[in-house]
Structure formats: C-alpha cells, structure tokens
C-alpha cells in the first residue's frame, strides 16, 4: 500500500507525524492528533476525487471537472464541520496545534504540483 502512494502523500504524512510528535512533547498530543486526522481525511478525499475525476474525464471532460468542483465544495463543508466539532470538544488553548498540524500537512500537497502545468495532470 505504501509503495502505491505518491510522494506528496508520503511527505504530508511525514510532516503530520513530525508535528504530532513535537506537540506530544508539549503535552498537546490529542489536539495535534486531531489536526492530523482532519488532514488525513482531506488528503484521502482529495486522492479519491482526483482518481474519480480522471476516470470520468476520459469519457467526458466536463463531467470530470464537475466532479472536481463538487468535491471542493464537499471537502470545504466537511472540513468546516470537522474543525467545529473538534474545536468545540477541545479546550480553547488546544486550537493552535489542530490548525498548525492541518496547515503544515497541506503544505506537503505542494510536492504534488511539482512538474505539473495543471491541477488535473
């Protein structure tokens, strides 16, 4: 399974694990772990959507783009709900590790754009 993952997803996972380990030493493992979970959900949905869109685009390019646009809206709503649920459960002081872990994991997605002219390449 690990061999099939793209470099960008490996980088995101490594970044997430390193941030969780750092925040574990600070006593905020649960908050950072939740940020890691939200990041993994986003990455998994993004990977699944791109695979689905590429498959559909072979038949109908407009349908492939529609899948990408719909996915963006769904992921935005899902992430908002996950953040609200998680941050309402955690203490107010634990919000920062959740956000930082998620954001740093998403920076790893830049490695996925390397050598591409379009997002769907």
JSON list of C-alpha atoms in Angstrom, two decimals:
[
{"chain": "A", "resi": 1, "resn": "UNK", "atom": "CA", "xyz": [0.00, 0.00, 0.00]},
{"chain": "A", "resi": 2, "resn": "UNK", "atom": "CA", "xyz": [2.78, 2.45, 0.92]},
{"chain": "A", "resi": 3, "resn": "UNK", "atom": "CA", "xyz": [4.53, 1.86, -2.42]},
{"chain": "A", "resi": 4, "resn": "UNK", "atom": "CA", "xyz": [1.45, 2.99, -4.31]},
{"chain": "A", "resi": 5, "resn": "UNK", "atom": "CA", "xyz": [1.21, 6.34, -2.54]},
{"chain": "A", "resi": 6, "resn": "UNK", "atom": "CA", "xyz": [2.55, 9.39, -4.32]},
{"chain": "A", "resi": 7, "resn": "UNK", "atom": "CA", "xyz": [5.48, 11.32, -2.91]},
{"chain": "A", "resi": 8, "resn": "UNK", "atom": "CA", "xyz": [3.22, 14.21, -1.91]},
{"chain": "A", "resi": 9, "resn": "UNK", "atom": "CA", "xyz": [1.10, 11.97, 0.29]},
{"chain": "A", "resi": 10, "resn": "UNK", "atom": "CA", "xyz": [4.19, 10.48, 1.92]},
{"chain": "A", "resi": 11, "resn": "UNK", "atom": "CA", "xyz": [5.53, 13.98, 2.58]},
{"chain": "A", "resi": 12, "resn": "UNK", "atom": "CA", "xyz": [2.21, 15.05, 4.07]},
{"chain": "A", "resi": 13, "resn": "UNK", "atom": "CA", "xyz": [2.16, 12.01, 6.33]},
{"chain": "A", "resi": 14, "resn": "UNK", "atom": "CA", "xyz": [5.73, 12.56, 7.49]},
{"chain": "A", "resi": 15, "resn": "UNK", "atom": "CA", "xyz": [5.09, 16.26, 8.15]},
{"chain": "A", "resi": 16, "resn": "UNK", "atom": "CA", "xyz": [1.95, 15.38, 10.10]},
{"chain": "A", "resi": 17, "resn": "UNK", "atom": "CA", "xyz": [3.72, 12.75, 12.19]},
{"chain": "A", "resi": 18, "resn": "UNK", "atom": "CA", "xyz": [6.61, 15.12, 12.97]},
{"chain": "A", "resi": 19, "resn": "UNK", "atom": "CA", "xyz": [4.22, 17.86, 14.09]},
{"chain": "A", "resi": 20, "resn": "UNK", "atom": "CA", "xyz": [2.26, 15.39, 16.23]},
{"chain": "A", "resi": 21, "resn": "UNK", "atom": "CA", "xyz": [5.49, 14.20, 17.85]},
{"chain": "A", "resi": 22, "resn": "UNK", "atom": "CA", "xyz": [6.52, 17.82, 18.52]},
{"chain": "A", "resi": 23, "resn": "UNK", "atom": "CA", "xyz": [3.19, 18.69, 20.13]},
{"chain": "A", "resi": 24, "resn": "UNK", "atom": "CA", "xyz": [3.24, 15.44, 22.10]},
{"chain": "A", "resi": 25, "resn": "UNK", "atom": "CA", "xyz": [6.37, 16.72, 23.82]},
{"chain": "A", "resi": 26, "resn": "UNK", "atom": "CA", "xyz": [4.41, 19.91, 24.60]},
{"chain": "A", "resi": 27, "resn": "UNK", "atom": "CA", "xyz": [1.54, 17.95, 26.17]},
{"chain": "A", "resi": 28, "resn": "UNK", "atom": "CA", "xyz": [-0.93, 18.60, 23.34]},
{"chain": "A", "resi": 29, "resn": "UNK", "atom": "CA", "xyz": [-0.95, 15.23, 21.62]},
{"chain": "A", "resi": 30, "resn": "UNK", "atom": "CA", "xyz": [-4.75, 14.96, 21.38]},
{"chain": "A", "resi": 31, "resn": "UNK", "atom": "CA", "xyz": [-5.15, 18.33, 19.69]},
{"chain": "A", "resi": 32, "resn": "UNK", "atom": "CA", "xyz": [-2.34, 17.73, 17.23]},
{"chain": "A", "resi": 33, "resn": "UNK", "atom": "CA", "xyz": [-3.56, 14.20, 16.60]},
{"chain": "A", "resi": 34, "resn": "UNK", "atom": "CA", "xyz": [-6.97, 15.58, 15.73]},
{"chain": "A", "resi": 35, "resn": "UNK", "atom": "CA", "xyz": [-5.37, 18.02, 13.28]},
{"chain": "A", "resi": 36, "resn": "UNK", "atom": "CA", "xyz": [-3.54, 15.05, 11.77]},
{"chain": "A", "resi": 37, "resn": "UNK", "atom": "CA", "xyz": [-6.85, 13.18, 11.46]},
{"chain": "A", "resi": 38, "resn": "UNK", "atom": "CA", "xyz": [-8.51, 16.12, 9.69]},
{"chain": "A", "resi": 39, "resn": "UNK", "atom": "CA", "xyz": [-5.52, 16.38, 7.36]},
{"chain": "A", "resi": 40, "resn": "UNK", "atom": "CA", "xyz": [-5.71, 12.67, 6.54]},
{"chain": "A", "resi": 41, "resn": "UNK", "atom": "CA", "xyz": [-9.43, 12.93, 5.80]},
{"chain": "A", "resi": 42, "resn": "UNK", "atom": "CA", "xyz": [-8.75, 15.83, 3.43]},
{"chain": "A", "resi": 43, "resn": "UNK", "atom": "CA", "xyz": [-5.89, 14.01, 1.70]},
{"chain": "A", "resi": 44, "resn": "UNK", "atom": "CA", "xyz": [-7.92, 10.81, 1.30]},
{"chain": "A", "resi": 45, "resn": "UNK", "atom": "CA", "xyz": [-10.90, 12.67, -0.15]},
{"chain": "A", "resi": 46, "resn": "UNK", "atom": "CA", "xyz": [-8.65, 14.62, -2.50]},
{"chain": "A", "resi": 47, "resn": "UNK", "atom": "CA", "xyz": [-6.91, 11.48, -3.76]},
{"chain": "A", "resi": 48, "resn": "UNK", "atom": "CA", "xyz": [-10.21, 9.64, -4.22]},
{"chain": "A", "resi": 49, "resn": "UNK", "atom": "CA", "xyz": [-11.79, 12.59, -6.03]},
{"chain": "A", "resi": 50, "resn": "UNK", "atom": "CA", "xyz": [-8.86, 13.06, -8.43]},
{"chain": "A", "resi": 51, "resn": "UNK", "atom": "CA", "xyz": [-8.91, 9.36, -9.30]},
{"chain": "A", "resi": 52, "resn": "UNK", "atom": "CA", "xyz": [-12.66, 9.52, -9.90]},
{"chain": "A", "resi": 53, "resn": "UNK", "atom": "CA", "xyz": [-12.39, 12.73, -11.94]},
{"chain": "A", "resi": 54, "resn": "UNK", "atom": "CA", "xyz": [-9.57, 11.36, -14.11]},
{"chain": "A", "resi": 55, "resn": "UNK", "atom": "CA", "xyz": [-11.58, 8.22, -14.81]},
{"chain": "A", "resi": 56, "resn": "UNK", "atom": "CA", "xyz": [-14.68, 10.23, -15.71]},
{"chain": "A", "resi": 57, "resn": "UNK", "atom": "CA", "xyz": [-12.73, 12.79, -17.75]},
{"chain": "A", "resi": 58, "resn": "UNK", "atom": "CA", "xyz": [-11.63, 10.06, -20.15]},
{"chain": "A", "resi": 59, "resn": "UNK", "atom": "CA", "xyz": [-15.27, 9.73, -21.19]},
{"chain": "A", "resi": 60, "resn": "UNK", "atom": "CA", "xyz": [-16.47, 13.33, -20.69]},
{"chain": "A", "resi": 61, "resn": "UNK", "atom": "CA", "xyz": [-14.07, 16.14, -19.69]},
{"chain": "A", "resi": 62, "resn": "UNK", "atom": "CA", "xyz": [-16.91, 18.36, -18.44]},
{"chain": "A", "resi": 63, "resn": "UNK", "atom": "CA", "xyz": [-18.11, 15.63, -16.11]},
{"chain": "A", "resi": 64, "resn": "UNK", "atom": "CA", "xyz": [-14.58, 15.28, -14.72]},
{"chain": "A", "resi": 65, "resn": "UNK", "atom": "CA", "xyz": [-14.42, 19.00, -13.97]},
{"chain": "A", "resi": 66, "resn": "UNK", "atom": "CA", "xyz": [-17.86, 18.87, -12.36]},
{"chain": "A", "resi": 67, "resn": "UNK", "atom": "CA", "xyz": [-16.61, 16.14, -10.03]},
{"chain": "A", "resi": 68, "resn": "UNK", "atom": "CA", "xyz": [-13.64, 18.31, -9.03]},
{"chain": "A", "resi": 69, "resn": "UNK", "atom": "CA", "xyz": [-15.82, 21.37, -8.34]},
{"chain": "A", "resi": 70, "resn": "UNK", "atom": "CA", "xyz": [-18.35, 19.34, -6.38]},
{"chain": "A", "resi": 71, "resn": "UNK", "atom": "CA", "xyz": [-15.57, 17.73, -4.39]},
{"chain": "A", "resi": 72, "resn": "UNK", "atom": "CA", "xyz": [-14.13, 21.11, -3.47]},
{"chain": "A", "resi": 73, "resn": "UNK", "atom": "CA", "xyz": [-17.46, 22.20, -2.03]},
{"chain": "A", "resi": 74, "resn": "UNK", "atom": "CA", "xyz": [-17.96, 18.91, -0.18]},
{"chain": "A", "resi": 75, "resn": "UNK", "atom": "CA", "xyz": [-14.43, 18.97, 1.25]},
{"chain": "A", "resi": 76, "resn": "UNK", "atom": "CA", "xyz": [-14.85, 22.59, 2.36]},
{"chain": "A", "resi": 77, "resn": "UNK", "atom": "CA", "xyz": [-18.06, 21.79, 4.22]},
{"chain": "A", "resi": 78, "resn": "UNK", "atom": "CA", "xyz": [-16.66, 18.56, 5.67]},
{"chain": "A", "resi": 79, "resn": "UNK", "atom": "CA", "xyz": [-13.52, 20.30, 6.92]},
{"chain": "A", "resi": 80, "resn": "UNK", "atom": "CA", "xyz": [-15.58, 23.11, 8.45]},
{"chain": "A", "resi": 81, "resn": "UNK", "atom": "CA", "xyz": [-17.75, 20.58, 10.28]},
{"chain": "A", "resi": 82, "resn": "UNK", "atom": "CA", "xyz": [-14.73, 18.58, 11.47]},
{"chain": "A", "resi": 83, "resn": "UNK", "atom": "CA", "xyz": [-12.99, 21.71, 12.74]},
{"chain": "A", "resi": 84, "resn": "UNK", "atom": "CA", "xyz": [-16.09, 22.94, 14.55]},
{"chain": "A", "resi": 85, "resn": "UNK", "atom": "CA", "xyz": [-16.68, 19.55, 16.17]},
{"chain": "A", "resi": 86, "resn": "UNK", "atom": "CA", "xyz": [-13.06, 19.11, 17.17]},
{"chain": "A", "resi": 87, "resn": "UNK", "atom": "CA", "xyz": [-12.51, 22.61, 18.44]},
{"chain": "A", "resi": 88, "resn": "UNK", "atom": "CA", "xyz": [-15.74, 22.58, 20.43]},
{"chain": "A", "resi": 89, "resn": "UNK", "atom": "CA", "xyz": [-14.61, 19.38, 22.15]},
{"chain": "A", "resi": 90, "resn": "UNK", "atom": "CA", "xyz": [-11.04, 20.51, 22.87]},
{"chain": "A", "resi": 91, "resn": "UNK", "atom": "CA", "xyz": [-10.05, 23.33, 25.20]},
{"chain": "A", "resi": 92, "resn": "UNK", "atom": "CA", "xyz": [-9.61, 26.77, 23.71]},
{"chain": "A", "resi": 93, "resn": "UNK", "atom": "CA", "xyz": [-5.85, 26.58, 24.31]},
{"chain": "A", "resi": 94, "resn": "UNK", "atom": "CA", "xyz": [-5.62, 23.47, 22.13]},
{"chain": "A", "resi": 95, "resn": "UNK", "atom": "CA", "xyz": [-6.93, 25.08, 18.93]},
{"chain": "A", "resi": 96, "resn": "UNK", "atom": "CA", "xyz": [-3.49, 26.17, 17.72]},
{"chain": "A", "resi": 97, "resn": "UNK", "atom": "CA", "xyz": [-1.98, 22.64, 17.42]},
{"chain": "A", "resi": 98, "resn": "UNK", "atom": "CA", "xyz": [-5.04, 21.44, 15.48]},
{"chain": "A", "resi": 99, "resn": "UNK", "atom": "CA", "xyz": [-4.75, 24.24, 12.94]},
{"chain": "A", "resi": 100, "resn": "UNK", "atom": "CA", "xyz": [-0.95, 24.14, 12.65]},
{"chain": "A", "resi": 101, "resn": "UNK", "atom": "CA", "xyz": [-0.86, 20.38, 12.12]},
{"chain": "A", "resi": 102, "resn": "UNK", "atom": "CA", "xyz": [-3.52, 20.59, 9.42]},
{"chain": "A", "resi": 103, "resn": "UNK", "atom": "CA", "xyz": [-1.92, 23.57, 7.64]},
{"chain": "A", "resi": 104, "resn": "UNK", "atom": "CA", "xyz": [1.57, 22.08, 7.64]},
{"chain": "A", "resi": 105, "resn": "UNK", "atom": "CA", "xyz": [0.22, 18.82, 6.23]},
{"chain": "A", "resi": 106, "resn": "UNK", "atom": "CA", "xyz": [-1.47, 20.72, 3.41]},
{"chain": "A", "resi": 107, "resn": "UNK", "atom": "CA", "xyz": [1.80, 22.45, 2.55]},
{"chain": "A", "resi": 108, "resn": "UNK", "atom": "CA", "xyz": [3.06, 18.97, 1.66]},
{"chain": "A", "resi": 109, "resn": "UNK", "atom": "CA", "xyz": [0.50, 18.99, -1.17]},
{"chain": "A", "resi": 110, "resn": "UNK", "atom": "CA", "xyz": [2.81, 21.43, -2.99]},
{"chain": "A", "resi": 111, "resn": "UNK", "atom": "CA", "xyz": [5.03, 18.45, -3.77]},
{"chain": "A", "resi": 112, "resn": "UNK", "atom": "CA", "xyz": [2.13, 17.03, -5.76]},
{"chain": "A", "resi": 113, "resn": "UNK", "atom": "CA", "xyz": [2.20, 20.07, -8.07]},
{"chain": "A", "resi": 114, "resn": "UNK", "atom": "CA", "xyz": [5.87, 19.65, -8.96]},
{"chain": "A", "resi": 115, "resn": "UNK", "atom": "CA", "xyz": [6.26, 19.27, -12.72]},
{"chain": "A", "resi": 116, "resn": "UNK", "atom": "CA", "xyz": [2.58, 19.83, -13.49]},
{"chain": "A", "resi": 117, "resn": "UNK", "atom": "CA", "xyz": [1.08, 22.52, -15.65]},
{"chain": "A", "resi": 118, "resn": "UNK", "atom": "CA", "xyz": [-2.49, 21.90, -14.49]},
{"chain": "A", "resi": 119, "resn": "UNK", "atom": "CA", "xyz": [-4.02, 20.55, -11.31]},
{"chain": "A", "resi": 120, "resn": "UNK", "atom": "CA", "xyz": [-5.53, 17.62, -13.18]},
{"chain": "A", "resi": 121, "resn": "UNK", "atom": "CA", "xyz": [-2.26, 16.44, -14.83]}
]
